[in-house]
Coordinates of N, CA and C in Angstrom, one line a residue:
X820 N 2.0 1.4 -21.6 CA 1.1 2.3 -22.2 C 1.3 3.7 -21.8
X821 N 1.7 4.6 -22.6 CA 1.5 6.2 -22.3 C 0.3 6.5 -21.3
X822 N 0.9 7.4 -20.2 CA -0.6 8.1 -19.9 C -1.1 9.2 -20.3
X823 N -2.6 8.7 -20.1 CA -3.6 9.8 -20.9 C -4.5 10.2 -19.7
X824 N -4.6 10.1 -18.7 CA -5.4 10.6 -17.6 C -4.6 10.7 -16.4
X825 N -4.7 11.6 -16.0 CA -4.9 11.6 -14.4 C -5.7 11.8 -13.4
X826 N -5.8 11.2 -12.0 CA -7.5 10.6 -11.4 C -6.8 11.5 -10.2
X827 N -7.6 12.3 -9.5 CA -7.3 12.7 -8.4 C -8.3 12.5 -6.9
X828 N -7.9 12.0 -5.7 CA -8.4 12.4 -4.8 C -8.8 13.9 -4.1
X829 N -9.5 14.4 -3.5 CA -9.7 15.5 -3.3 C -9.3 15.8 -1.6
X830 N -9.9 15.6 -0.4 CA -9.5 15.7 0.6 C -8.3 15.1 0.6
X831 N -7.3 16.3 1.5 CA -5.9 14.9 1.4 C -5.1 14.9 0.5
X832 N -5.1 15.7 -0.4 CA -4.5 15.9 -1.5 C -4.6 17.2 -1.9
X833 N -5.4 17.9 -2.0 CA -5.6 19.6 -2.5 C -5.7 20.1 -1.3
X834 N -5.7 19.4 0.0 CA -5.9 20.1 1.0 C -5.0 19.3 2.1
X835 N -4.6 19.9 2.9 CA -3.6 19.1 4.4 C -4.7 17.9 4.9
X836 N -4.1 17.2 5.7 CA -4.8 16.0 6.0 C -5.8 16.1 7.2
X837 N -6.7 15.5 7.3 CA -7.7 15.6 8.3 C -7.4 14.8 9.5
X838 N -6.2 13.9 9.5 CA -5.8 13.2 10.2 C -4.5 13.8 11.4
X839 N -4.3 15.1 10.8 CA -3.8 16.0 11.9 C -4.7 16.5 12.7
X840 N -5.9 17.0 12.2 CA -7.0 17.6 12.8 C -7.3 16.6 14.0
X841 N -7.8 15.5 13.4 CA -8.1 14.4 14.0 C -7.4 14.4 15.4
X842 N -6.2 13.8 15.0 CA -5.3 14.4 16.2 C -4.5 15.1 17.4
X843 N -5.3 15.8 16.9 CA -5.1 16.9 17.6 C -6.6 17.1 18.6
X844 N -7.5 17.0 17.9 CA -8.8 16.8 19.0 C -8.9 15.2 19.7
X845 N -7.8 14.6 19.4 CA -7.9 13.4 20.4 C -7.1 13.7 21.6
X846 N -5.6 14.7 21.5 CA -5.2 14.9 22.5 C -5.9 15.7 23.6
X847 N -6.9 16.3 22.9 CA -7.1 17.7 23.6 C -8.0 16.8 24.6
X848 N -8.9 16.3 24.0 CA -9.8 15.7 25.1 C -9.1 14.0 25.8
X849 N -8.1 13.8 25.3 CA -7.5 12.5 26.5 C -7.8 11.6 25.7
X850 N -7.9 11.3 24.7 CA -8.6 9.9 23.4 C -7.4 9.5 22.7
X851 N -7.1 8.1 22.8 CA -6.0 7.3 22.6 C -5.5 8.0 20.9
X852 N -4.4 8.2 20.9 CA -3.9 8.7 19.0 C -4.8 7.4 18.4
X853 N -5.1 8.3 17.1 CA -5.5 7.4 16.4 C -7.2 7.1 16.1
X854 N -7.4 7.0 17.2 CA -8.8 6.6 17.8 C -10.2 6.7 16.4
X855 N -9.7 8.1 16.3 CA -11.1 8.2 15.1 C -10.6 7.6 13.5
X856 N -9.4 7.1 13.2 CA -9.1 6.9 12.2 C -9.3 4.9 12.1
X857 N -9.1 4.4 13.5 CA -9.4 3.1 13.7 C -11.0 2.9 13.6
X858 N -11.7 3.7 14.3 CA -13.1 3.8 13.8 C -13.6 4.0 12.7
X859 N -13.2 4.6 12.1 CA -13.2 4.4 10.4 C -12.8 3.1 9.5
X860 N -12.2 2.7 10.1 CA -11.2 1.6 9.6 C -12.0 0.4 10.1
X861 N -13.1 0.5 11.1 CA -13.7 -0.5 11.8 C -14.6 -1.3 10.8
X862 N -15.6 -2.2 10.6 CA -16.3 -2.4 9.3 C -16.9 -1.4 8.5
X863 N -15.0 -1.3 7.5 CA -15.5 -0.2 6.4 C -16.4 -0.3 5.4
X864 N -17.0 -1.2 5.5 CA -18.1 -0.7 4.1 C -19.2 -0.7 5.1
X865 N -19.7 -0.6 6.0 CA -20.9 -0.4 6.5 C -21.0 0.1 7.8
X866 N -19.8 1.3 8.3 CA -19.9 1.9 9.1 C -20.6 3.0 9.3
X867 N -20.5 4.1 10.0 CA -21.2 5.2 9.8 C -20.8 6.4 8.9
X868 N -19.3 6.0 9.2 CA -18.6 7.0 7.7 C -18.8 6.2 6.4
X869 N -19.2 5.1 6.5 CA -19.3 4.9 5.1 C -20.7 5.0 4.7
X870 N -21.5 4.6 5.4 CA -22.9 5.1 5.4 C -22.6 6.1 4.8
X871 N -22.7 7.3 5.3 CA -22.9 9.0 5.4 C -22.3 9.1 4.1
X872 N -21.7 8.6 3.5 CA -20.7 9.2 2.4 C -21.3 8.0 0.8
X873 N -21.9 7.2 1.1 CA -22.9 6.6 0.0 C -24.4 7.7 0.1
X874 N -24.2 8.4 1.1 CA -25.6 9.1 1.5 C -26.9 8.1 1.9
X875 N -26.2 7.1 2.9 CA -27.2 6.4 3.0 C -27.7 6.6 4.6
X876 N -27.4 7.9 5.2 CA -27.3 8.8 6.5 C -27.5 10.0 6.2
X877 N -28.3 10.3 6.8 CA -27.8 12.0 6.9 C -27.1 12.4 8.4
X878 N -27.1 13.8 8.0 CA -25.9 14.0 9.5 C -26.5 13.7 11.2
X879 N -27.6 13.5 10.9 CA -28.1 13.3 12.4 C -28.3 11.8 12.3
X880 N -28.4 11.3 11.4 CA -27.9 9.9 11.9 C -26.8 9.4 11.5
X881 N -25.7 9.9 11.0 CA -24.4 9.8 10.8 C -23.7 10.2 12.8
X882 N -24.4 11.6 13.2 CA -23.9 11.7 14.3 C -24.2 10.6 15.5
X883 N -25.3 9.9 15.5 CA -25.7 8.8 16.2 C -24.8 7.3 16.4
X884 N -24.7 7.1 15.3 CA -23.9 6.1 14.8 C -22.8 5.7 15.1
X885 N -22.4 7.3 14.8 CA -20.8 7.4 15.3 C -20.9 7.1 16.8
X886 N -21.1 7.9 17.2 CA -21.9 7.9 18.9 C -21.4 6.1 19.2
X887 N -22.8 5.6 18.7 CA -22.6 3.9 18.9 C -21.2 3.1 18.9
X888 N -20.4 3.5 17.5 CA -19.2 3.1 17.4 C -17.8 3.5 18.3
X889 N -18.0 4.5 18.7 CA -17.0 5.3 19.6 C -17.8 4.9 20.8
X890 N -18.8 4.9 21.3 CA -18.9 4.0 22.6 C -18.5 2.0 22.6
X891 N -18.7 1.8 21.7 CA -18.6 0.5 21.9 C -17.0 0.0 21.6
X892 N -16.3 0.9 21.7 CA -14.9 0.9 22.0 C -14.1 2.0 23.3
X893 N -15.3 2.2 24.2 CA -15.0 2.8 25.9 C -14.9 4.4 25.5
X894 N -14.9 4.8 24.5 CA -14.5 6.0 24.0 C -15.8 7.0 23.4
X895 N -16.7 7.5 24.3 CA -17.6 8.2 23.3 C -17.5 9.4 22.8
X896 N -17.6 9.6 21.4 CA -17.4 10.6 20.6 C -18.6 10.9 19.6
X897 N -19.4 12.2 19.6 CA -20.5 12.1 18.8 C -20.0 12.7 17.2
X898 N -20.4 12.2 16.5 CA -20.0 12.6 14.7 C -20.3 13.4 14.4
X899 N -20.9 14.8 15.5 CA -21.0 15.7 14.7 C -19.6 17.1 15.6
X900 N -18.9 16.2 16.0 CA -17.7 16.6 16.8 C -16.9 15.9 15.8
X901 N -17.0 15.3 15.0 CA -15.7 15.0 14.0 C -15.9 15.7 12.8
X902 N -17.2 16.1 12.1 CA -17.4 16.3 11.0 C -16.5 17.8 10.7
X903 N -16.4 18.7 11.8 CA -15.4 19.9 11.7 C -14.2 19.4 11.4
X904 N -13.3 19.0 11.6 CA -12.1 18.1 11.7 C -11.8 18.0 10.0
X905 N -12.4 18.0 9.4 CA -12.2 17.6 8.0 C -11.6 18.9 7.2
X906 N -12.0 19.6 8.0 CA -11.5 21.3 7.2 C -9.5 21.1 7.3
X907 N -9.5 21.6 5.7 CA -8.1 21.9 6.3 C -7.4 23.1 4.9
X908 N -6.1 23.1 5.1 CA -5.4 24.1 4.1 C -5.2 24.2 3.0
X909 N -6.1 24.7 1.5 CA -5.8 24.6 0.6 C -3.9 24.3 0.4
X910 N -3.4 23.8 -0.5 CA -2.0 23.1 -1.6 C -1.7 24.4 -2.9
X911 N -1.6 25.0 -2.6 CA -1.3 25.7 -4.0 C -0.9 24.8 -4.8
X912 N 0.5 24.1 -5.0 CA 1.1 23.9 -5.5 C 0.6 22.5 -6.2
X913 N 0.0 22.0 -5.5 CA -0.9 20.6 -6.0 C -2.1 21.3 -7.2
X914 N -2.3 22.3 -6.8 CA -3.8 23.3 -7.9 C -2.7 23.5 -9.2
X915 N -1.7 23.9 -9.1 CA -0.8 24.3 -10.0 C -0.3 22.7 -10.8
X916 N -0.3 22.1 -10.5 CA 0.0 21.0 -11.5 C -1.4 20.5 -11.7
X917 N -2.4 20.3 -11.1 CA -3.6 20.2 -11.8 C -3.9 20.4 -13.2
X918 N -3.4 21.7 -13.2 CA -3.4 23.2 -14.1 C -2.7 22.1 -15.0
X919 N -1.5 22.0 -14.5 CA -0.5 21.8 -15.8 C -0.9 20.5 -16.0
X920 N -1.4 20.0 -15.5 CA -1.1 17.8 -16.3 C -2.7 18.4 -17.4
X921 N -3.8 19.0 -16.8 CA -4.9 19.1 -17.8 C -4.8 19.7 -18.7
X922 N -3.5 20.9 -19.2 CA -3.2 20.8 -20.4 C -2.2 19.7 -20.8
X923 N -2.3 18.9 -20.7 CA -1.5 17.6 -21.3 C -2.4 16.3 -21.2
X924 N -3.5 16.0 -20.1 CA -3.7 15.0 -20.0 C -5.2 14.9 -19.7
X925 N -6.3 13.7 -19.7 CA -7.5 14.0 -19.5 C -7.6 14.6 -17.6
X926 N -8.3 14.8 -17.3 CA -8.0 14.7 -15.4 C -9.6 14.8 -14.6
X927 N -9.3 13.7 -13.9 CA -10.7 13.5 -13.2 C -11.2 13.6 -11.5
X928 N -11.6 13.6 -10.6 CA -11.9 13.6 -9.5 C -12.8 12.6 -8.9
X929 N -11.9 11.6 -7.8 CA -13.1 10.4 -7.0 C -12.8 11.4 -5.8
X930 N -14.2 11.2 -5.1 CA -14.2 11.9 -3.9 C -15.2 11.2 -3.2
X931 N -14.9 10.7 -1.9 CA -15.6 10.2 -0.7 C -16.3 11.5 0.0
X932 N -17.4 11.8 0.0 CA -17.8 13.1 0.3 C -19.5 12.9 0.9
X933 N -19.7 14.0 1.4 CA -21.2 13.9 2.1 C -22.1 14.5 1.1
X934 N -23.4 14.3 1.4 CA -24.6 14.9 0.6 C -24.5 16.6 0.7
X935 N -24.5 17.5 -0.3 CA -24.6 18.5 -0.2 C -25.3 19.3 1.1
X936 N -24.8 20.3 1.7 CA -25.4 20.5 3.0 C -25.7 19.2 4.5
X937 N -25.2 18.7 4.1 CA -25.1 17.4 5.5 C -24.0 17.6 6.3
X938 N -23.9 18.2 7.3 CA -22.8 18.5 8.3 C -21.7 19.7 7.7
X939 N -22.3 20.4 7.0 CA -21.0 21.6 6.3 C -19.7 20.9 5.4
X940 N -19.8 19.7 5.5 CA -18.6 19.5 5.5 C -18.5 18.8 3.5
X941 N -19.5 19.1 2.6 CA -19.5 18.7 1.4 C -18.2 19.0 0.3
X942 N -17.6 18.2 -0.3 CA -16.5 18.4 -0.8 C -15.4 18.7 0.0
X943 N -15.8 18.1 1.0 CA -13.9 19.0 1.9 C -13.7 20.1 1.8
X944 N -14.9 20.9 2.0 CA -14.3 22.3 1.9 C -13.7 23.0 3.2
X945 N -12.8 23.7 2.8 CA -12.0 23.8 3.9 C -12.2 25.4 4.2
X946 N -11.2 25.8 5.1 CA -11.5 27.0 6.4 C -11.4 28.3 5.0
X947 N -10.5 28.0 3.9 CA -10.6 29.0 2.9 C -12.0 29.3 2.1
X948 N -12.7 28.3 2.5 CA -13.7 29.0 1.9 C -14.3 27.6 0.4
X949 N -15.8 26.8 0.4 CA -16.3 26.5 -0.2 C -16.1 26.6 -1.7
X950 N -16.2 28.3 -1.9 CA -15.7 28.7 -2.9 C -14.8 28.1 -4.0
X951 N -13.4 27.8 -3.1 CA -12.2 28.0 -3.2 C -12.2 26.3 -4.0
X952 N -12.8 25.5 -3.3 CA -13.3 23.9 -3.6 C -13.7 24.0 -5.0
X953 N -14.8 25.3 -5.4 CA -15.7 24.5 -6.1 C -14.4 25.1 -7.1
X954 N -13.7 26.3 -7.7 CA -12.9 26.5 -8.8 C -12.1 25.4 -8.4
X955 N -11.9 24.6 -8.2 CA -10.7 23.5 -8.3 C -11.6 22.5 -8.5
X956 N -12.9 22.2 -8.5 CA -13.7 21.2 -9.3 C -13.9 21.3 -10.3
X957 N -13.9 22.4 -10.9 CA -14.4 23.3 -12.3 C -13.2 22.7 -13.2
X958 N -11.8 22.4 -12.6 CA -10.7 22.1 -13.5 C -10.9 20.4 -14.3
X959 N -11.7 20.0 -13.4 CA -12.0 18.4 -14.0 C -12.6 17.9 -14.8
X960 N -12.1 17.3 -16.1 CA -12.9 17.0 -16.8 C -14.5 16.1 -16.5
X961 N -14.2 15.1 -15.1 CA -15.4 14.7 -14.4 C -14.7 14.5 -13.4
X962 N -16.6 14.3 -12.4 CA -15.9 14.3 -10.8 C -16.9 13.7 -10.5
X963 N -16.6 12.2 -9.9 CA -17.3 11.3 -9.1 C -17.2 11.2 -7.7
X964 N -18.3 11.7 -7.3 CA -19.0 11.8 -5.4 C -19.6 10.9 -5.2
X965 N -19.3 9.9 -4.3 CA -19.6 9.3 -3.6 C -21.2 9.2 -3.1
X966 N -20.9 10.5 -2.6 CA -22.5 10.7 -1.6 C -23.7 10.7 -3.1
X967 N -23.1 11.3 -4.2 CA -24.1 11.3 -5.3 C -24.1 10.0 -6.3
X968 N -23.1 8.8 -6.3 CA -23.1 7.6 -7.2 C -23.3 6.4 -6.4
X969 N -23.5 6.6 -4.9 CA -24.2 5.6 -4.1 C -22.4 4.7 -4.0
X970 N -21.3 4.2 -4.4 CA -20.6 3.7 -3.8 C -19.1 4.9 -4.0
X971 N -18.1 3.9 -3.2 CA -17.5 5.0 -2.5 C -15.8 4.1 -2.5
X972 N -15.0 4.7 -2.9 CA -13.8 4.2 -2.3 C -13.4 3.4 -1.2
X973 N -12.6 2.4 -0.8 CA -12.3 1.6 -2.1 C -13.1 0.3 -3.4
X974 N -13.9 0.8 -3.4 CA -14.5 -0.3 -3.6 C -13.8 0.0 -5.7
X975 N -13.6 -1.3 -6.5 CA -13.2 -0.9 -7.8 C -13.7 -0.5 -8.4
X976 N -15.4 -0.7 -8.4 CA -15.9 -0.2 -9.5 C -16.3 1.3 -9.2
X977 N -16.2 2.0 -8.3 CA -16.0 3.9 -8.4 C -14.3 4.1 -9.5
X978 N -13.5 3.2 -9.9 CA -12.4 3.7 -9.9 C -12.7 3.7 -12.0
X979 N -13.5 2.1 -12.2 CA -14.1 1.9 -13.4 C -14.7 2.5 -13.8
X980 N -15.4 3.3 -13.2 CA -16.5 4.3 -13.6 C -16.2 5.8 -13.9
X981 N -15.1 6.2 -13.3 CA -14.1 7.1 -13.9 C -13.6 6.8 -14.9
X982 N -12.8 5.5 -15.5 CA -12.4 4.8 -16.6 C -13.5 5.5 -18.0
X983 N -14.6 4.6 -17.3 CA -15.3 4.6 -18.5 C -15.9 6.3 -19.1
X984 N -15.8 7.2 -17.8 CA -16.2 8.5 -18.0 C -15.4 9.2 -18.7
X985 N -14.3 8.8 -18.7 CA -13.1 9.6 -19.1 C -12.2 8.7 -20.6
X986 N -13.3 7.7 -21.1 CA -12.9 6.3 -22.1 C -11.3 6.8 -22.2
X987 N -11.3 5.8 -20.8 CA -9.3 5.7 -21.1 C -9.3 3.8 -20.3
X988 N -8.1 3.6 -20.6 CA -7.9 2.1 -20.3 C -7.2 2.0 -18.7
X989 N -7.4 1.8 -17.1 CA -6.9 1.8 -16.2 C -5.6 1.6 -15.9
X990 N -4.7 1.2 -17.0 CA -3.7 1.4 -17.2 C -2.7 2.5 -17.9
X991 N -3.9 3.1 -18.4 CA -3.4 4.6 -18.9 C -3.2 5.7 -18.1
X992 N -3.9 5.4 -16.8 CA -4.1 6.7 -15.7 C -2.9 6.5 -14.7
X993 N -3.0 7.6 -13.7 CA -2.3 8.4 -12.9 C -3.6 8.1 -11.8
X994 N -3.1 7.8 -10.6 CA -4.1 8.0 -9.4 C -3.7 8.3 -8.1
X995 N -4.0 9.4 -7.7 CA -3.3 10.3 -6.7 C -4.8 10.1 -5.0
X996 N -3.7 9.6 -3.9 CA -4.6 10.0 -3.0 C -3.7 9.7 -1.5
X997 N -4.3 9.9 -0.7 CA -3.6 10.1 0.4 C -3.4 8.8 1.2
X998 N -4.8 8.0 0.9 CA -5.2 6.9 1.7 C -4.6 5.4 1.3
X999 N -3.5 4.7 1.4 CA -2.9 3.3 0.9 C -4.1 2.8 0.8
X1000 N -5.0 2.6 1.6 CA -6.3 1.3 1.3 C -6.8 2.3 -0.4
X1001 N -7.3 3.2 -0.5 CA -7.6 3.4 -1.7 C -6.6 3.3 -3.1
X1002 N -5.2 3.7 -2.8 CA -4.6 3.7 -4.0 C -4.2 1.7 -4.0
X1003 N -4.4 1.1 -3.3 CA -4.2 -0.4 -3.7 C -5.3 -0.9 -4.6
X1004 N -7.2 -0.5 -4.7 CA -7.7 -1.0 -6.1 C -7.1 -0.1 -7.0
X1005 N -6.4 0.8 -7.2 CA -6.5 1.3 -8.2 C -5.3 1.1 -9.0
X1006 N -4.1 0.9 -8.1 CA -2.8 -0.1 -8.9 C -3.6 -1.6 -9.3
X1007 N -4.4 -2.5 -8.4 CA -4.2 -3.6 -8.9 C -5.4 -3.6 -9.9
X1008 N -6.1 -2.3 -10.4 CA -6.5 -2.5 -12.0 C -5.6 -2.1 -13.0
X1009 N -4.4 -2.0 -12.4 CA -3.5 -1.7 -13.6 C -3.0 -0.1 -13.6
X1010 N -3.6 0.9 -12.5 CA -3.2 2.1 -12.3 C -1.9 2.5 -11.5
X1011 N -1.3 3.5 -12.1 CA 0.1 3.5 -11.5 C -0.7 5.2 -10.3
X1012 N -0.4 4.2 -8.9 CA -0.9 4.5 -7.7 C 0.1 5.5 -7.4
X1013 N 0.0 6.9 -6.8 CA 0.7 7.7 -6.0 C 0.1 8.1 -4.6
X1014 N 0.7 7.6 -3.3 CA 0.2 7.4 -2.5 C 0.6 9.2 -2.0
X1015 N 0.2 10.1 -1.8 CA 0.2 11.4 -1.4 C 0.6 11.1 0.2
X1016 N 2.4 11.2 0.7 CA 2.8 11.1 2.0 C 3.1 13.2 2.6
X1017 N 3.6 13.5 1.4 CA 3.6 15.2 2.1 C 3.6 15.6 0.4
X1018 N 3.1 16.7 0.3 CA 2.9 17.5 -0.9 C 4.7 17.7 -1.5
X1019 N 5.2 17.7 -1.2 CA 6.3 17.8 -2.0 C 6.9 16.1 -2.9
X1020 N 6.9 15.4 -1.9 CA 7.0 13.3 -2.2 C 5.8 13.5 -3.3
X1021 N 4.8 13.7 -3.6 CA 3.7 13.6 -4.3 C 3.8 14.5 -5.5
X1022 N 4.3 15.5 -5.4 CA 4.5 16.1 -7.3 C 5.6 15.8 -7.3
X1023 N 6.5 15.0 -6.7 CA 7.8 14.6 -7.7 C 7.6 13.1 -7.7
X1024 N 6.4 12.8 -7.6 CA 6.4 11.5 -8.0 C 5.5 11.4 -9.2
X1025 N 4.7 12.8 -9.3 CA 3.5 12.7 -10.4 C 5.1 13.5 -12.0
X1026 N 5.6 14.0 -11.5 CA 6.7 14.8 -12.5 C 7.4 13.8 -13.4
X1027 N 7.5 12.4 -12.2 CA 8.7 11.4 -12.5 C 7.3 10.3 -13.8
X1028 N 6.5 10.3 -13.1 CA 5.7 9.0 -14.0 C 4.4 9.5 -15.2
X1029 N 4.7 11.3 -15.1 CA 4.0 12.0 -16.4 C 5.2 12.1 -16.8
X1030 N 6.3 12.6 -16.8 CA 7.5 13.4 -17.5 C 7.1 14.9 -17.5
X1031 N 6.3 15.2 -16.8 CA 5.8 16.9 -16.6 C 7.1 17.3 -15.6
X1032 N 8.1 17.5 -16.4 CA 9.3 17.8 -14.8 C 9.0 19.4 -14.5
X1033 N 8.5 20.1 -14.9 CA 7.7 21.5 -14.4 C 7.0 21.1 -12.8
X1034 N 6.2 19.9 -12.7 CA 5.7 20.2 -12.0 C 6.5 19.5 -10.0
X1035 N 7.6 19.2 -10.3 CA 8.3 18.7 -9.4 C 9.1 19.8 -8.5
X1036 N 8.8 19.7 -7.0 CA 9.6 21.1 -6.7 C 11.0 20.7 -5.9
X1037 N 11.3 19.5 -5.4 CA 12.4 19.6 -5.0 C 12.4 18.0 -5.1
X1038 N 13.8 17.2 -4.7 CA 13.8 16.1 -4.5 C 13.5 15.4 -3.7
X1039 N 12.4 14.5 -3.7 CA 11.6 13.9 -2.6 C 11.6 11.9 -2.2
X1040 N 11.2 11.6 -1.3 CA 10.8 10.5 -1.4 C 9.7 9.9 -2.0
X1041 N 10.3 8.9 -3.0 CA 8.8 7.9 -3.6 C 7.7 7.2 -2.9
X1042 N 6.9 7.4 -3.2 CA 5.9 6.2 -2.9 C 5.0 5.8 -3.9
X1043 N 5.5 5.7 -4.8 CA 4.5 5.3 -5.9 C 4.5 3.9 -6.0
X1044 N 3.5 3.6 -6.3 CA 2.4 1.9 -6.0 C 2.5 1.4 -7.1
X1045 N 3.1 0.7 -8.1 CA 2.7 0.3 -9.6 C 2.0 -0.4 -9.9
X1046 N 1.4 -0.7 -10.8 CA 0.4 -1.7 -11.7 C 0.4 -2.8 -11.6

C-alpha cells in the first residue's frame, strides 16, 4: 500500500536523546550507566514514569515515586533530579523534512509527555526554548499526548487512535521514534517502523521508504522495522 501518513515521535527525534543527559548525570554522581533508563524499563505500565505521563501523578508525586524506585534498587535518585535531563538540542534537519513529507503526506505526532506545567518539562521542550516546540507542533496535522488521552506508548491503541485521527489504514503510515519498545506495536500493526539510531540513519531511512530522496543527507545505516 502507498504511504499516506507519517507518525512522528517527538522527544528523541526533533530533539538529541535524553539518554545522553541521563548519562551523564549518572557518571557525575557515581550511579551505575544506565541506571535511570532500567528504572523506566522497570514495571512499565505502572511505574512512576508512566504514571506521570498518563497524568495519573503530578510532579510531587512523580518525584516521590521515583525516590521509592531508585531506592529499592540501592540507588536513591529523586524525580525531580531527572525531570531536567529531558532537555535537549533542537534537529534542524529532522524540522526540515517534517516540512517536506507534509507537503506530500498526512503527518501526525504521539508523544509520551507530562501535564502541562508539571516539572517544566511538557512537550520536551528543550534548552532552545518552549517556543521553539510549540512551531514544530503547529506542523501536525494531529498530536496525541499522552498526559492529555490518559494512555501512553507502547501501548497499540495510542498508535490506533492516530489511525483513526488521521483516517488512514496502519499500513499506510511511516512511524518514526527513538525507542525499539515503541516502534515494535507500531510495525506489528502493519506500520513500517523507523527506529531513530542518529539523525542522519533516520532521514535516509524515511527518504528510502517515502521516495522523498530530498530529504536524505548522506548515506547511512538502516534500521527500519517492517510490517
Amino acid at each position: 500500500m502507498a504511504i499516506e501518513a507519517v507518525i512522528w515521535d517527538f522527544g528523541g527525534v526533533f530533539t538529541t536523546s535524553p539518554f545522553e543527559a541521563f548519562n551523564r548525570f549518572e557518571q557525575s554522581r557515581g550511579l551505575p550507566a544506565d541506571l535511570i533508563r532500567g528504572i523506566n524499563a522497570t514495571d512499565p505500565d505502572d511505574n512512576a514514569w508512566a504514571l506521570f505521563e498518563r497524568a495519573e501523578l503530578d510532579a510531587a508525586g512523580f518525584d516521590l515515586k521515583f525516590l521509592e524506585e531508585s531506592t529499592a534498587l540501592g540507588y536513591p535518585v529523586r524525580g525531580a533530579e531527572v525531570l531536567p535531563l529531558l532537555s535537549g538540542d533542537f534537529r534542524p534537519a529532522m524540522v526540515e523534512a517534517l516540512k517536506l513529507c507534509k507537503a506530500h503526506f498526512k503527518v501526525g505526532c504521539i508523544t509520551n509527555n507530562m501535564a502541562q506545567g508539571q516539572g517544566g518539562a511538557s512537550m520536551q521542550a528543550t534548552r532552545a526554548g518552549a517556543g521553539r516546540a510549540d512551531e514544530i507542533m503547529a506542523l501536525f496535522d494531529q498530536v496525541i499526548e499522552s498526559s492529555k488521552a490518559g494512555v501512553r506508548k507502547p501501548n497499540p491503541r495510542i498508535y490506533q487512535m492516530m489511525c483513526e485521527r488521521l483516517q488512514v489504514e496502519p499500513r499506510a503510515c511511516v512511524y518514526l521514534d527513538d525507542l525499539g519498545v515503541n516502534c515494535k506495536p507500531a510495525a506489528g500493526l502493519g506500520m513500517t517502523a523507523i527506529k531513530v539510531v542518529t539523525e542522519a540513519q533516520a532521514l535516509t531511512d524515511l527518504a528510502r521508504v517515502t521516495g522523498l530522496a530530498a530529504i536524505a543527507p548522506t548515506a547511512a545505516a538502516s534500521a527500519v522495522v517492517g510490517p
